């Protein structure tokens, strides 16, 4: 059997088209557009490329977008002052501080200073609590887990009563996606197990999974024989395992490998996300959706 591919590159385009349509309607009816500010401290190349992509995507959707780049030696107090400014700016509905921050700045303090109603990353403790309660309390599900749930739903995988096994317990992926999949409601209502570095018999748990979500950051951790035939496999791992020369551009590019042995797993799974082109493109997509929703909450629509 060869699994159906769940492509983030395709699902992204569907969702972005829906967001762009809503932006047009809201602009016509209410005279406002979603506003997103990305705050970048320093010149970390990976952060620059992420932020550039976020801003380009926001621009393409008709958002107001602000790229606020700060020198690496900005003080914590100055950064907190900047956040306060955007918290009070009525034209800004989403504030994103690109991580990681330089060592002299307390990341927690900065994230906690963002108005929870503009926290489109969903990292503020208030939004973590809202997610835990579930239902209508939820405002901003964190972007990668939200993208994973969209991929599962849009590829027609049944989640109600499904055995979901999540490999990894990070605050950004493992814990929130586990929490989201166990809530009552569409695209969830599953029986959830979280496994992690101290779990005995990882393979035993993975073999039970109707939906296996792997966010461990260990290339090739999940072996094909750990996959239940027909299961939906979501691979969140993006591991750089080397470099190669791109056939298209002639430039050196990273060789990326997921946490799942893809070539063998696709012969057993019912559906599977590739790396790259799977979960990766969904994170920025859901950031756009969260920013749109922030404006909708404000307008009460
Ligand atoms: N750095 C890497 N990924 C992310 C993300 O999703 N949000 C923020 N704020 N920083 C990041």
PDB file of C-alpha atoms and ligand atoms in Angstrom:
ATOM      1  CA  UNK A   1       0.000   0.000   0.000  1.00  0.00           C
ATOM      2  CA  UNK A   2       1.222   3.517  -0.715  1.00  0.00           C
ATOM      3  CA  UNK A   3      -0.071   6.196   1.634  1.00  0.00           C
ATOM      4  CA  UNK A   4      -1.957   9.283   0.532  1.00  0.00           C
ATOM      5  CA  UNK A   5       0.304  12.312   0.903  1.00  0.00           C
ATOM      6  CA  UNK A   6      -0.957  15.119   3.133  1.00  0.00           C
ATOM      7  CA  UNK A   7       0.674  18.179   1.592  1.00  0.00           C
ATOM      8  CA  UNK A   8       1.032  21.352   3.632  1.00  0.00           C
ATOM      9  CA  UNK A   9       1.965  23.179   0.455  1.00  0.00           C
ATOM     10  CA  UNK A  10      -1.542  22.483  -0.969  1.00  0.00           C
ATOM     11  CA  UNK A  11      -3.557  22.959   2.224  1.00  0.00           C
ATOM     12  CA  UNK A  12      -1.728  26.257   2.813  1.00  0.00           C
ATOM     13  CA  UNK A  13      -3.026  27.621  -0.501  1.00  0.00           C
ATOM     14  CA  UNK A  14      -6.635  26.631   0.339  1.00  0.00           C
ATOM     15  CA  UNK A  15      -6.482  28.339   3.750  1.00  0.00           C
ATOM     16  CA  UNK A  16      -4.680  31.466   2.518  1.00  0.00           C
ATOM     17  CA  UNK A  17      -7.306  31.883  -0.238  1.00  0.00           C
ATOM     18  CA  UNK A  18     -10.055  31.667   2.426  1.00  0.00           C
ATOM     19  CA  UNK A  19      -8.251  34.231   4.605  1.00  0.00           C
ATOM     20  CA  UNK A  20      -7.733  36.616   1.649  1.00  0.00           C
ATOM     21  CA  UNK A  21     -11.466  36.432   0.801  1.00  0.00           C
ATOM     22  CA  UNK A  22     -12.439  37.246   4.387  1.00  0.00           C
ATOM     23  CA  UNK A  23      -9.969  40.154   4.503  1.00  0.00           C
ATOM     24  CA  UNK A  24     -11.635  41.633   1.382  1.00  0.00           C
ATOM     25  CA  UNK A  25     -15.119  41.258   2.870  1.00  0.00           C
ATOM     26  CA  UNK A  26     -14.142  42.790   6.222  1.00  0.00           C
ATOM     27  CA  UNK A  27     -12.406  45.675   4.478  1.00  0.00           C
ATOM     28  CA  UNK A  28     -15.532  46.328   2.376  1.00  0.00           C
ATOM     29  CA  UNK A  29     -17.952  46.062   5.315  1.00  0.00           C
ATOM     30  CA  UNK A  30     -15.936  47.545   8.185  1.00  0.00           C
ATOM     31  CA  UNK A  31     -13.146  49.562   6.544  1.00  0.00           C
ATOM     32  CA  UNK A  32     -10.354  47.783   8.456  1.00  0.00           C
ATOM     33  CA  UNK A  33      -7.750  45.109   7.697  1.00  0.00           C
ATOM     34  CA  UNK A  34      -5.861  42.790  10.065  1.00  0.00           C
ATOM     35  CA  UNK A  35      -2.614  44.335  11.342  1.00  0.00           C
ATOM     36  CA  UNK A  36       0.409  42.177  12.184  1.00  0.00           C
ATOM     37  CA  UNK A  37       3.704  43.355  13.655  1.00  0.00           C
ATOM     38  CA  UNK A  38       6.734  41.081  13.758  1.00  0.00           C
ATOM     39  CA  UNK A  39       9.506  42.136  16.123  1.00  0.00           C
ATOM     40  CA  UNK A  40      12.940  40.793  15.241  1.00  0.00           C
ATOM     41  CA  UNK A  41      15.904  41.307  17.568  1.00  0.00           C
ATOM     42  CA  UNK A  42      19.363  40.839  16.039  1.00  0.00           C
ATOM     43  CA  UNK A  43      20.371  39.175  12.783  1.00  0.00           C
ATOM     44  CA  UNK A  44      19.952  35.441  13.226  1.00  0.00           C
ATOM     45  CA  UNK A  45      19.720  34.269   9.559  1.00  0.00           C
ATOM     46  CA  UNK A  46      16.995  31.661  10.213  1.00  0.00           C
ATOM     47  CA  UNK A  47      14.914  34.240  12.126  1.00  0.00           C
ATOM     48  CA  UNK A  48      15.348  36.799   9.336  1.00  0.00           C
ATOM     49  CA  UNK A  49      14.099  34.326   6.739  1.00  0.00           C
ATOM     50  CA  UNK A  50      11.094  33.268   8.884  1.00  0.00           C
ATOM     51  CA  UNK A  51      10.116  36.867   9.590  1.00  0.00           C
ATOM     52  CA  UNK A  52      10.521  37.865   5.940  1.00  0.00           C
ATOM     53  CA  UNK A  53       8.191  35.040   4.912  1.00  0.00           C
ATOM     54  CA  UNK A  54       5.643  36.020   7.564  1.00  0.00           C
ATOM     55  CA  UNK A  55       5.634  39.634   6.410  1.00  0.00           C
ATOM     56  CA  UNK A  56       5.460  38.689   2.703  1.00  0.00           C
ATOM     57  CA  UNK A  57       2.514  36.380   3.378  1.00  0.00           C
ATOM     58  CA  UNK A  58       0.696  39.052   5.405  1.00  0.00           C
ATOM     59  CA  UNK A  59       1.275  41.552   2.592  1.00  0.00           C
ATOM     60  CA  UNK A  60      -0.041  39.136  -0.032  1.00  0.00           C
ATOM     61  CA  UNK A  61      -3.270  38.706   1.982  1.00  0.00           C
ATOM     62  CA  UNK A  62      -3.920  42.445   2.208  1.00  0.00           C
ATOM     63  CA  UNK A  63      -2.962  42.812   5.883  1.00  0.00           C
ATOM     64  CA  UNK A  64      -1.311  45.877   7.345  1.00  0.00           C
ATOM     65  CA  UNK A  65       2.147  44.510   8.099  1.00  0.00           C
ATOM     66  CA  UNK A  66       4.913  46.056  10.172  1.00  0.00           C
ATOM     67  CA  UNK A  67       8.434  44.660  10.300  1.00  0.00           C
ATOM     68  CA  UNK A  68      10.102  46.088  13.400  1.00  0.00           C
ATOM     69  CA  UNK A  69      13.806  45.109  13.391  1.00  0.00           C
ATOM     70  CA  UNK A  70      15.831  45.937  16.485  1.00  0.00           C
ATOM     71  CA  UNK A  71      19.566  45.808  17.161  1.00  0.00           C
ATOM     72  CA  UNK A  72      20.863  42.810  19.099  1.00  0.00           C
ATOM     73  CA  UNK A  73      21.827  45.048  22.054  1.00  0.00           C
ATOM     74  CA  UNK A  74      18.319  46.451  22.647  1.00  0.00           C
ATOM     75  CA  UNK A  75      17.639  46.350  26.396  1.00  0.00           C
ATOM     76  CA  UNK A  76      14.869  44.282  27.913  1.00  0.00           C
ATOM     77  CA  UNK A  77      13.191  47.497  29.131  1.00  0.00           C
ATOM     78  CA  UNK A  78      13.283  48.971  25.611  1.00  0.00           C
ATOM     79  CA  UNK A  79      11.783  45.813  24.143  1.00  0.00           C
ATOM     80  CA  UNK A  80       9.039  45.811  26.784  1.00  0.00           C
ATOM     81  CA  UNK A  81       8.372  49.467  25.907  1.00  0.00           C
ATOM     82  CA  UNK A  82       7.991  48.514  22.253  1.00  0.00           C
ATOM     83  CA  UNK A  83       5.494  45.778  23.113  1.00  0.00           C
ATOM     84  CA  UNK A  84       3.533  48.252  25.218  1.00  0.00           C
ATOM     85  CA  UNK A  85       3.390  50.587  22.204  1.00  0.00           C
ATOM     86  CA  UNK A  86       1.942  47.866  19.960  1.00  0.00           C
ATOM     87  CA  UNK A  87      -0.419  46.656  22.708  1.00  0.00           C
ATOM     88  CA  UNK A  88      -1.957  50.157  22.621  1.00  0.00           C
ATOM     89  CA  UNK A  89      -1.967  50.508  18.803  1.00  0.00           C
ATOM     90  CA  UNK A  90      -5.547  49.955  17.555  1.00  0.00           C
ATOM     91  CA  UNK A  91      -4.393  49.156  14.016  1.00  0.00           C
ATOM     92  CA  UNK A  92      -2.341  46.161  15.247  1.00  0.00           C
ATOM     93  CA  UNK A  93      -4.237  42.935  16.005  1.00  0.00           C
ATOM     94  CA  UNK A  94      -1.319  40.517  16.172  1.00  0.00           C
ATOM     95  CA  UNK A  95       2.094  40.911  17.843  1.00  0.00           C
ATOM     96  CA  UNK A  96       4.800  38.345  17.177  1.00  0.00           C
ATOM     97  CA  UNK A  97       8.215  38.471  18.835  1.00  0.00           C
ATOM     98  CA  UNK A  98      10.482  36.194  16.830  1.00  0.00           C
ATOM     99  CA  UNK A  99      12.292  33.638  19.008  1.00  0.00           C
ATOM    100  CA  UNK A 100      14.962  32.967  20.091  1.00  0.00           C
ATOM    101  CA  UNK A 101      15.843  36.272  21.791  1.00  0.00           C
ATOM    102  CA  UNK A 102      19.411  37.227  22.805  1.00  0.00           C
ATOM    103  CA  UNK A 103      20.548  35.797  26.167  1.00  0.00           C
ATOM    104  CA  UNK A 104      20.396  39.116  28.044  1.00  0.00           C
ATOM    105  CA  UNK A 105      16.617  39.267  27.514  1.00  0.00           C
ATOM    106  CA  UNK A 106      14.175  37.190  29.567  1.00  0.00           C
ATOM    107  CA  UNK A 107      12.031  35.503  26.918  1.00  0.00           C
ATOM    108  CA  UNK A 108       9.248  34.628  29.350  1.00  0.00           C
ATOM    109  CA  UNK A 109       8.963  38.211  30.579  1.00  0.00           C
ATOM    110  CA  UNK A 110       8.708  39.469  26.999  1.00  0.00           C
ATOM    111  CA  UNK A 111       6.095  36.928  25.883  1.00  0.00           C
ATOM    112  CA  UNK A 112       4.051  37.582  29.032  1.00  0.00           C
ATOM    113  CA  UNK A 113       4.036  41.327  28.256  1.00  0.00           C
ATOM    114  CA  UNK A 114       2.101  40.823  25.007  1.00  0.00           C
ATOM    115  CA  UNK A 115      -1.627  41.587  25.329  1.00  0.00           C
ATOM    116  CA  UNK A 116      -3.190  38.068  25.367  1.00  0.00           C
ATOM    117  CA  UNK A 117      -5.803  39.356  22.892  1.00  0.00           C
ATOM    118  CA  UNK A 118      -2.993  40.156  20.401  1.00  0.00           C
ATOM    119  CA  UNK A 119      -0.903  37.058  21.148  1.00  0.00           C
ATOM    120  CA  UNK A 120      -1.299  35.377  17.742  1.00  0.00           C
ATOM    121  CA  UNK A 121       1.491  32.876  18.536  1.00  0.00           C
ATOM    122  CA  UNK A 122      -0.671  31.567  21.399  1.00  0.00           C
ATOM    123  CA  UNK A 123       2.319  31.434  23.768  1.00  0.00           C
ATOM    124  CA  UNK A 124       0.961  33.675  26.580  1.00  0.00           C
ATOM    125  CA  UNK A 125      -0.107  31.729  29.708  1.00  0.00           C
ATOM    126  CA  UNK A 126      -3.638  33.147  29.337  1.00  0.00           C
ATOM    127  CA  UNK A 127      -3.915  31.582  25.885  1.00  0.00           C
ATOM    128  CA  UNK A 128      -2.369  28.333  27.104  1.00  0.00           C
ATOM    129  CA  UNK A 129      -5.098  28.282  29.784  1.00  0.00           C
ATOM    130  CA  UNK A 130      -7.817  29.095  27.240  1.00  0.00           C
ATOM    131  CA  UNK A 131      -6.612  26.194  25.094  1.00  0.00           C
ATOM    132  CA  UNK A 132      -6.740  23.860  28.076  1.00  0.00           C
ATOM    133  CA  UNK A 133     -10.368  24.806  28.795  1.00  0.00           C
ATOM    134  CA  UNK A 134     -11.225  24.412  25.105  1.00  0.00           C
ATOM    135  CA  UNK A 135     -14.404  25.263  23.158  1.00  0.00           C
ATOM    136  CA  UNK A 136     -15.327  28.909  22.810  1.00  0.00           C
ATOM    137  CA  UNK A 137     -12.631  29.924  25.337  1.00  0.00           C
ATOM    138  CA  UNK A 138      -9.937  29.284  22.718  1.00  0.00           C
ATOM    139  CA  UNK A 139      -8.739  32.406  20.898  1.00  0.00           C
ATOM    140  CA  UNK A 140      -5.306  31.648  19.499  1.00  0.00           C
ATOM    141  CA  UNK A 141      -4.317  27.994  19.252  1.00  0.00           C
ATOM    142  CA  UNK A 142      -0.541  27.857  18.754  1.00  0.00           C
ATOM    143  CA  UNK A 143       0.209  27.847  15.034  1.00  0.00           C
ATOM    144  CA  UNK A 144       1.948  24.500  14.453  1.00  0.00           C
ATOM    145  CA  UNK A 145      -0.619  22.414  16.388  1.00  0.00           C
ATOM    146  CA  UNK A 146      -3.444  24.366  14.716  1.00  0.00           C
ATOM    147  CA  UNK A 147      -1.879  23.538  11.348  1.00  0.00           C
ATOM    148  CA  UNK A 148      -1.611  19.853  12.251  1.00  0.00           C
ATOM    149  CA  UNK A 149      -5.303  19.734  13.189  1.00  0.00           C
ATOM    150  CA  UNK A 150      -6.275  21.434   9.901  1.00  0.00           C
ATOM    151  CA  UNK A 151      -4.234  18.867   7.962  1.00  0.00           C
ATOM    152  CA  UNK A 152      -5.935  15.973   9.734  1.00  0.00           C
ATOM    153  CA  UNK A 153      -9.431  17.416   9.226  1.00  0.00           C
ATOM    154  CA  UNK A 154      -8.944  18.520   5.617  1.00  0.00           C
ATOM    155  CA  UNK A 155      -7.539  15.140   4.610  1.00  0.00           C
ATOM    156  CA  UNK A 156     -10.730  13.471   5.878  1.00  0.00           C
ATOM    157  CA  UNK A 157      -9.212  11.439   8.725  1.00  0.00           C
ATOM    158  CA  UNK A 158     -11.747  10.454  11.433  1.00  0.00           C
ATOM    159  CA  UNK A 159     -10.650  11.815  14.818  1.00  0.00           C
ATOM    160  CA  UNK A 160     -13.667  10.953  16.985  1.00  0.00           C
ATOM    161  CA  UNK A 161     -12.682   8.023  19.198  1.00  0.00           C
ATOM    162  CA  UNK A 162      -9.373   7.634  17.340  1.00  0.00           C
ATOM    163  CA  UNK A 163      -6.259   6.580  19.237  1.00  0.00           C
ATOM    164  CA  UNK A 164      -3.926   9.561  18.909  1.00  0.00           C
ATOM    165  CA  UNK A 165      -0.331   9.091  20.036  1.00  0.00           C
ATOM    166  CA  UNK A 166       1.832  12.205  20.323  1.00  0.00           C
ATOM    167  CA  UNK A 167       5.598  11.698  20.446  1.00  0.00           C
ATOM    168  CA  UNK A 168       7.158  14.685  22.257  1.00  0.00           C
ATOM    169  CA  UNK A 169       5.999  16.981  25.064  1.00  0.00           C
ATOM    170  CA  UNK A 170       7.210  20.436  24.055  1.00  0.00           C
ATOM    171  CA  UNK A 171       5.176  23.511  24.983  1.00  0.00           C
ATOM    172  CA  UNK A 172       5.001  24.540  21.319  1.00  0.00           C
ATOM    173  CA  UNK A 173       3.821  21.264  19.734  1.00  0.00           C
ATOM    174  CA  UNK A 174       3.469  18.120  21.882  1.00  0.00           C
ATOM    175  CA  UNK A 175       1.494  19.424  24.869  1.00  0.00           C
ATOM    176  CA  UNK A 176      -0.857  21.724  22.913  1.00  0.00           C
ATOM    177  CA  UNK A 177      -1.687  19.258  20.105  1.00  0.00           C
ATOM    178  CA  UNK A 178      -2.412  16.540  22.682  1.00  0.00           C
ATOM    179  CA  UNK A 179      -4.705  18.929  24.504  1.00  0.00           C
ATOM    180  CA  UNK A 180      -6.471  19.987  21.290  1.00  0.00           C
ATOM    181  CA  UNK A 181      -7.091  16.415  20.117  1.00  0.00           C
ATOM    182  CA  UNK A 182      -8.752  15.416  23.381  1.00  0.00           C
ATOM    183  CA  UNK A 183     -11.265  18.274  23.450  1.00  0.00           C
ATOM    184  CA  UNK A 184     -14.871  17.557  22.525  1.00  0.00           C
ATOM    185  CA  UNK A 185     -15.699  18.817  19.055  1.00  0.00           C
ATOM    186  CA  UNK A 186     -14.844  18.684  15.361  1.00  0.00           C
ATOM    187  CA  UNK A 187     -11.391  17.451  14.428  1.00  0.00           C
ATOM    188  CA  UNK A 188     -10.798  16.147  17.964  1.00  0.00           C
ATOM    189  CA  UNK A 189     -12.662  13.964  20.524  1.00  0.00           C
ATOM    190  CA  UNK A 190      -9.795  11.475  20.393  1.00  0.00           C
ATOM    191  CA  UNK A 191      -8.194   9.197  22.987  1.00  0.00           C
ATOM    192  CA  UNK A 192      -4.766  10.731  23.488  1.00  0.00           C
ATOM    193  CA  UNK A 193      -1.463   9.343  24.721  1.00  0.00           C
ATOM    194  CA  UNK A 194       1.698  11.434  25.037  1.00  0.00           C
ATOM    195  CA  UNK A 195       5.013   9.605  24.927  1.00  0.00           C
ATOM    196  CA  UNK A 196       8.411  11.160  25.621  1.00  0.00           C
ATOM    197  CA  UNK A 197      12.064  10.486  26.381  1.00  0.00           C
ATOM    198  CA  UNK A 198      11.268   8.614  29.616  1.00  0.00           C
ATOM    199  CA  UNK A 199       8.535   6.426  28.098  1.00  0.00           C
ATOM    200  CA  UNK A 200       9.129   2.679  28.209  1.00  0.00           C
ATOM    201  CA  UNK A 201       8.218   0.760  25.047  1.00  0.00           C
ATOM    202  CA  UNK A 202       7.806   3.669  22.623  1.00  0.00           C
ATOM    203  CA  UNK A 203       7.083   1.175  19.859  1.00  0.00           C
ATOM    204  CA  UNK A 204       4.195  -0.408  21.808  1.00  0.00           C
ATOM    205  CA  UNK A 205       2.404   2.949  22.037  1.00  0.00           C
ATOM    206  CA  UNK A 206       3.121   4.031  18.457  1.00  0.00           C
ATOM    207  CA  UNK A 207       1.785   0.720  17.118  1.00  0.00           C
ATOM    208  CA  UNK A 208      -1.622   1.475  18.716  1.00  0.00           C
ATOM    209  CA  UNK A 209      -1.974   4.848  17.005  1.00  0.00           C
ATOM    210  CA  UNK A 210      -4.691   5.540  14.436  1.00  0.00           C
ATOM    211  CA  UNK A 211      -3.134   9.013  14.254  1.00  0.00           C
ATOM    212  CA  UNK A 212       0.564   9.268  15.074  1.00  0.00           C
ATOM    213  CA  UNK A 213       1.926  12.787  15.603  1.00  0.00           C
ATOM    214  CA  UNK A 214       5.701  12.885  15.914  1.00  0.00           C
ATOM    215  CA  UNK A 215       7.456  15.993  17.220  1.00  0.00           C
ATOM    216  CA  UNK A 216      10.604  14.631  18.838  1.00  0.00           C
ATOM    217  CA  UNK A 217      13.358  16.322  16.833  1.00  0.00           C
ATOM    218  CA  UNK A 218      15.168  13.000  16.336  1.00  0.00           C
ATOM    219  CA  UNK A 219      15.720  12.081  12.673  1.00  0.00           C
ATOM    220  CA  UNK A 220      14.233   8.717  11.737  1.00  0.00           C
ATOM    221  CA  UNK A 221      13.146   7.946  15.338  1.00  0.00           C
ATOM    222  CA  UNK A 222       9.911   6.242  14.277  1.00  0.00           C
ATOM    223  CA  UNK A 223      10.564   2.963  12.473  1.00  0.00           C
ATOM    224  CA  UNK A 224       8.178   1.611   9.839  1.00  0.00           C
ATOM    225  CA  UNK A 225       7.307  -1.420  11.984  1.00  0.00           C
ATOM    226  CA  UNK A 226       5.990   0.969  14.676  1.00  0.00           C
ATOM    227  CA  UNK A 227       3.234   2.157  12.354  1.00  0.00           C
ATOM    228  CA  UNK A 228      -0.205   0.577  12.377  1.00  0.00           C
ATOM    229  CA  UNK A 229      -1.244  -0.294   8.814  1.00  0.00           C
ATOM    230  CA  UNK A 230      -3.517   2.465   7.462  1.00  0.00           C
ATOM    231  CA  UNK A 231      -2.629   5.002  10.202  1.00  0.00           C
ATOM    232  CA  UNK A 232      -2.398   8.744   9.615  1.00  0.00           C
ATOM    233  CA  UNK A 233       1.204   9.842  10.286  1.00  0.00           C
ATOM    234  CA  UNK A 234       2.017  13.494  10.936  1.00  0.00           C
ATOM    235  CA  UNK A 235       5.759  14.175  11.005  1.00  0.00           C
ATOM    236  CA  UNK A 236       6.622  17.508  12.625  1.00  0.00           C
ATOM    237  CA  UNK A 237      10.387  16.889  12.639  1.00  0.00           C
ATOM    238  CA  UNK A 238      12.557  19.127  10.476  1.00  0.00           C
ATOM    239  CA  UNK A 239      16.105  17.896  11.059  1.00  0.00           C
ATOM    240  CA  UNK A 240      19.107  19.167   9.091  1.00  0.00           C
ATOM    241  CA  UNK A 241      21.136  16.063   8.326  1.00  0.00           C
ATOM    242  CA  UNK A 242      23.556  17.503   5.766  1.00  0.00           C
ATOM    243  CA  UNK A 243      23.880  19.759   2.730  1.00  0.00           C
ATOM    244  CA  UNK A 244      23.450  19.307  -1.017  1.00  0.00           C
ATOM    245  CA  UNK A 245      23.620  21.473  -4.109  1.00  0.00           C
ATOM    246  CA  UNK A 246      20.173  22.510  -5.370  1.00  0.00           C
ATOM    247  CA  UNK A 247      19.478  21.313  -8.942  1.00  0.00           C
ATOM    248  CA  UNK A 248      17.378  24.432  -9.529  1.00  0.00           C
ATOM    249  CA  UNK A 249      19.618  27.192  -8.174  1.00  0.00           C
ATOM    250  CA  UNK A 250      23.076  25.565  -7.931  1.00  0.00           C
ATOM    251  CA  UNK A 251      23.267  26.824  -4.327  1.00  0.00           C
ATOM    252  CA  UNK A 252      23.983  24.757  -1.250  1.00  0.00           C
ATOM    253  CA  UNK A 253      20.794  23.799   0.612  1.00  0.00           C
ATOM    254  CA  UNK A 254      20.118  21.779   3.745  1.00  0.00           C
ATOM    255  CA  UNK A 255      19.104  18.141   3.459  1.00  0.00           C
ATOM    256  CA  UNK A 256      16.046  17.838   5.703  1.00  0.00           C
ATOM    257  CA  UNK A 257      14.827  14.659   7.297  1.00  0.00           C
ATOM    258  CA  UNK A 258      11.756  14.083   9.453  1.00  0.00           C
ATOM    259  CA  UNK A 259      11.366  12.104  12.666  1.00  0.00           C
ATOM    260  CA  UNK A 260       9.789   9.253  10.675  1.00  0.00           C
ATOM    261  CA  UNK A 261      11.516   6.949   8.193  1.00  0.00           C
ATOM    262  CA  UNK A 262       9.340   8.317   5.365  1.00  0.00           C
ATOM    263  CA  UNK A 263      10.225   6.007   2.458  1.00  0.00           C
ATOM    264  CA  UNK A 264       9.393   2.860   4.395  1.00  0.00           C
ATOM    265  CA  UNK A 265       6.526   4.399   6.414  1.00  0.00           C
ATOM    266  CA  UNK A 266       4.595   5.474   3.310  1.00  0.00           C
ATOM    267  CA  UNK A 267       4.214   1.815   2.328  1.00  0.00           C
ATOM    268  CA  UNK A 268       2.391   1.081   5.607  1.00  0.00           C
ATOM    269  CA  UNK A 269       0.534   4.279   6.600  1.00  0.00           C
ATOM    270  CA  UNK A 270      -2.844   5.269   5.142  1.00  0.00           C
ATOM    271  CA  UNK A 271      -1.797   8.912   4.926  1.00  0.00           C
ATOM    272  CA  UNK A 272       1.432  10.705   5.759  1.00  0.00           C
ATOM    273  CA  UNK A 273       3.029  14.159   5.678  1.00  0.00           C
ATOM    274  CA  UNK A 274       6.350  14.504   3.826  1.00  0.00           C
ATOM    275  CA  UNK A 275       9.383  16.501   5.052  1.00  0.00           C
ATOM    276  CA  UNK A 276       9.760  19.109   3.668  1.00  0.00           C
ATOM    277  CA  UNK A 277       6.367  20.228   2.307  1.00  0.00           C
ATOM    278  CA  UNK A 278       4.248  18.731   5.098  1.00  0.00           C
ATOM    279  CA  UNK A 279       3.660  20.445   8.440  1.00  0.00           C
ATOM    280  CA  UNK A 280       6.281  23.183   7.820  1.00  0.00           C
ATOM    281  CA  UNK A 281       4.206  25.484   5.570  1.00  0.00           C
ATOM    282  CA  UNK A 282       1.234  25.316   7.961  1.00  0.00           C
ATOM    283  CA  UNK A 283       2.775  27.348  10.805  1.00  0.00           C
ATOM    284  CA  UNK A 284       2.845  30.691   8.991  1.00  0.00           C
ATOM    285  CA  UNK A 285      -0.544  29.918   7.442  1.00  0.00           C
ATOM    286  CA  UNK A 286      -2.153  29.537  10.856  1.00  0.00           C
ATOM    287  CA  UNK A 287      -0.413  32.702  12.078  1.00  0.00           C
ATOM    288  CA  UNK A 288      -2.306  34.543   9.342  1.00  0.00           C
ATOM    289  CA  UNK A 289      -5.567  32.883  10.372  1.00  0.00           C
ATOM    290  CA  UNK A 290      -4.991  33.803  14.029  1.00  0.00           C
ATOM    291  CA  UNK A 291      -4.311  37.432  13.065  1.00  0.00           C
ATOM    292  CA  UNK A 292      -7.508  37.556  10.998  1.00  0.00           C
ATOM    293  CA  UNK A 293      -9.422  36.001  13.905  1.00  0.00           C
ATOM    294  CA  UNK A 294      -7.975  38.583  16.294  1.00  0.00           C
ATOM    295  CA  UNK A 295      -9.577  41.331  14.212  1.00  0.00           C
ATOM    296  CA  UNK A 296     -12.830  39.353  13.985  1.00  0.00           C
ATOM    297  CA  UNK A 297     -12.943  38.972  17.788  1.00  0.00           C
ATOM    298  CA  UNK A 298     -12.442  42.712  18.136  1.00  0.00           C
ATOM    299  CA  UNK A 299     -15.230  43.464  15.648  1.00  0.00           C
ATOM    300  CA  UNK A 300     -17.485  40.846  17.269  1.00  0.00           C
ATOM    301  CA  UNK A 301     -18.016  39.020  13.950  1.00  0.00           C
TER     302      UNK A 301
HETATM  303  N1  LIG B   1      10.842  30.939  16.169  1.00  0.00           N
HETATM  304  C1  LIG B   1      10.692  29.755  15.516  1.00  0.00           C
HETATM  305  N2  LIG B   1       9.380  29.458  15.370  1.00  0.00           N
HETATM  306  C2  LIG B   1       8.683  30.462  15.948  1.00  0.00           C
HETATM  307  C3  LIG B   1       7.290  30.724  16.107  1.00  0.00           C
HETATM  308  O1  LIG B   1       6.408  29.954  15.701  1.00  0.00           O
HETATM  309  N3  LIG B   1       6.978  31.888  16.746  1.00  0.00           N
HETATM  310  C4  LIG B   1       7.909  32.728  17.230  1.00  0.00           C
HETATM  311  N4  LIG B   1       7.508  33.837  17.850  1.00  0.00           N
HETATM  312  N5  LIG B   1       9.223  32.519  17.090  1.00  0.00           N
HETATM  313  C5  LIG B   1       9.602  31.390  16.458  1.00  0.00           C
END
